[in-house]
Coordinates of C-alpha atoms in Angstrom, one line a residue:
M64 CA 8.8 -19.9 -10.8
K65 CA 7.3 -18.2 -7.8
K66 CA 7.5 -14.7 -9.6
L67 CA 6.0 -16.4 -12.7
M68 CA 3.0 -17.8 -10.6
M69 CA 2.5 -14.5 -9.0
I70 CA 2.3 -12.6 -12.3
C71 CA -0.2 -15.2 -13.7
L72 CA -2.4 -14.8 -10.8
V73 CA -2.4 -11.0 -11.0
L74 CA -3.2 -11.2 -14.7
L75 CA -6.3 -13.4 -13.8
S76 CA -7.3 -11.0 -11.2
P77 CA -10.8 -9.4 -11.7
L78 CA -9.2 -6.1 -10.9
S79 CA -7.0 -6.5 -14.0
Q80 CA -9.5 -7.4 -16.7
G81 CA -10.6 -5.0 -19.5
Q82 CA -8.1 -2.2 -18.4
G83 CA -5.6 -0.3 -20.4
S84 CA -2.1 -1.3 -20.4
D85 CA -0.8 1.3 -17.8
E86 CA -3.8 0.7 -15.5
A87 CA -3.1 -3.0 -15.8
A88 CA 0.5 -2.5 -15.2
V89 CA -0.2 -0.4 -12.1
V90 CA -2.7 -3.1 -10.8
M91 CA 0.1 -5.7 -11.4
V92 CA 2.5 -3.6 -9.1
L93 CA 0.1 -3.0 -6.3
D94 CA -1.1 -6.7 -6.5
Q95 CA 2.7 -7.9 -6.4
Y96 CA 3.4 -5.5 -3.6
H97 CA 0.5 -7.0 -1.4
Q98 CA 1.8 -10.5 -2.4
A99 CA 5.3 -9.8 -1.4
A100 CA 4.2 -8.3 1.9
A101 CA 2.2 -11.5 2.7
T102 CA 5.1 -13.7 2.0
A103 CA 7.7 -11.4 3.5
D104 CA 9.5 -11.3 0.2
W105 CA 11.3 -8.0 1.0
T106 CA 13.5 -7.9 -2.0
V107 CA 10.4 -7.9 -4.3
Y108 CA 8.5 -5.6 -2.0
F109 CA 11.2 -2.9 -1.8
D110 CA 12.0 -3.4 -5.6
L111 CA 8.6 -2.2 -6.4
M112 CA 9.2 1.1 -4.6
S113 CA 11.0 4.2 -6.0
E114 CA 14.3 5.1 -4.3
D115 CA 12.7 8.1 -2.7
A116 CA 9.6 6.1 -1.6
V117 CA 7.7 6.9 1.7
F118 CA 5.5 4.6 3.6
L119 CA 2.9 6.2 5.8
G120 CA 1.6 3.9 8.4
T121 CA -1.5 4.1 10.6
D122 CA 0.3 5.8 13.6
V123 CA 1.0 9.5 13.3
G124 CA 4.7 8.9 13.8
E125 CA 4.9 6.3 11.1
R126 CA 6.5 8.1 8.3
W127 CA 9.2 5.9 6.9
P128 CA 11.5 6.7 4.0
K129 CA 12.2 3.4 2.1
A130 CA 15.5 2.7 3.7
Q131 CA 14.0 3.1 7.2
F132 CA 10.9 1.0 6.3
R133 CA 13.2 -1.8 5.0
E134 CA 14.8 -2.0 8.5
Y135 CA 11.4 -2.2 10.2
A136 CA 10.1 -4.8 7.6
G137 CA 13.1 -6.9 7.6
I138 CA 12.5 -8.3 11.1
R139 CA 8.8 -9.1 10.5
N140 CA 7.2 -12.0 8.9
G141 CA 5.0 -9.9 6.7
W142 CA 1.5 -8.7 6.7
V143 CA -1.6 -9.8 4.8
Y144 CA -3.9 -7.2 3.3
T145 CA -6.2 -8.4 0.6
P146 CA -7.3 -5.6 -1.8
G147 CA -10.9 -5.2 -2.9
E148 CA -12.4 -2.2 -4.5
R149 CA -9.5 -0.1 -6.1
N150 CA -9.7 3.2 -8.1
I151 CA -6.7 4.5 -10.3
N152 CA -6.2 7.8 -11.9
F153 CA -3.4 9.2 -14.0
T154 CA -1.9 12.6 -14.5
P155 CA -2.5 14.0 -18.1
D156 CA 1.1 13.3 -19.3
G157 CA 0.6 9.7 -18.0
N158 CA 3.8 9.4 -15.9
T159 CA 2.0 9.6 -12.5
A160 CA -0.7 7.5 -11.1
W161 CA -2.6 7.7 -7.9
F162 CA -4.8 5.2 -6.2
D163 CA -7.0 4.4 -3.4
E164 CA -8.0 0.8 -2.3
I165 CA -10.2 -0.9 0.3
L166 CA -8.1 -3.6 2.0
E167 CA -9.2 -6.5 4.4
S168 CA -7.0 -8.1 7.0
A169 CA -7.5 -10.6 9.6
S170 CA -5.7 -8.3 12.2
Y171 CA -7.5 -5.1 11.5
G172 CA -10.6 -5.6 9.3
T173 CA -11.1 -2.9 6.8
S174 CA -8.5 -0.4 6.1
R175 CA -7.6 1.9 3.2
G176 CA -4.3 2.2 1.2
T177 CA -3.8 5.2 -1.0
G178 CA -0.6 6.3 -2.7
V179 CA 1.2 7.5 -5.8
L180 CA 3.1 5.5 -8.4
I181 CA 5.6 7.1 -11.0
R182 CA 6.7 5.7 -14.2
T183 CA 10.4 5.0 -14.3
E184 CA 12.9 3.4 -16.9
D185 CA 12.3 0.2 -15.0
G186 CA 8.4 0.4 -15.1
W187 CA 5.8 1.8 -12.5
K188 CA 7.2 2.1 -9.0
I189 CA 5.4 3.0 -5.8
S190 CA 6.4 6.4 -4.5
Q191 CA 4.2 6.7 -1.7
Y192 CA 1.9 4.4 0.2
H193 CA -0.4 5.5 3.0
L194 CA -2.4 2.8 5.1
T195 CA -5.3 4.2 7.1
F196 CA -8.0 2.8 9.1
P197 CA -11.2 4.5 7.9
I198 CA -13.5 5.4 10.7
P199 CA -17.3 5.4 10.4
N200 CA -18.7 8.6 10.9
D201 CA -21.1 7.3 13.5
L202 CA -17.9 6.4 15.5
A203 CA -15.6 9.3 14.6
R204 CA -16.3 11.5 17.7
E205 CA -15.7 8.7 20.1
I206 CA -12.7 7.3 18.3
T207 CA -11.2 10.9 18.0
D208 CA -11.9 11.7 21.6
R209 CA -10.0 8.6 22.6
I210 CA -7.1 9.7 20.4
K211 CA -7.1 13.1 22.0
T212 CA -7.0 11.6 25.4
Y213 CA -4.3 9.2 24.4
E214 CA -2.2 12.0 23.0
N215 CA -2.6 14.2 26.0
R216 CA -1.0 11.6 28.3

């Protein structure tokens, strides 16, 4: 029942309306991915990723192959990122999609997710997801100087 409700909610999402079937399918995967993270449903979350998937976190050292990321996530209660604006593109053969999305979270405010999905026999799977904190240009020098100082410690 939980999965059925999630699918219904995704289909009613404004991000899903008026889009082609592949785009709607990719939107559904991404929405389910965020919902599973928010509820710490790690089975669904990791089933939405390809076996060779990689998650790139916000820290430079956070490059996690799927198995390693599963270990990290498994001891956490989840995280909530609410997607807003989302752009999806496809390769000419229609077997690969890439996206960027603006996300909101209570912990970090605005962030950006980007990534790649591949078409598999089991449907669309996330092959790479990259979470970033966009830095406004007016703050970039201050923030990057602080990062350089931090890295030089």
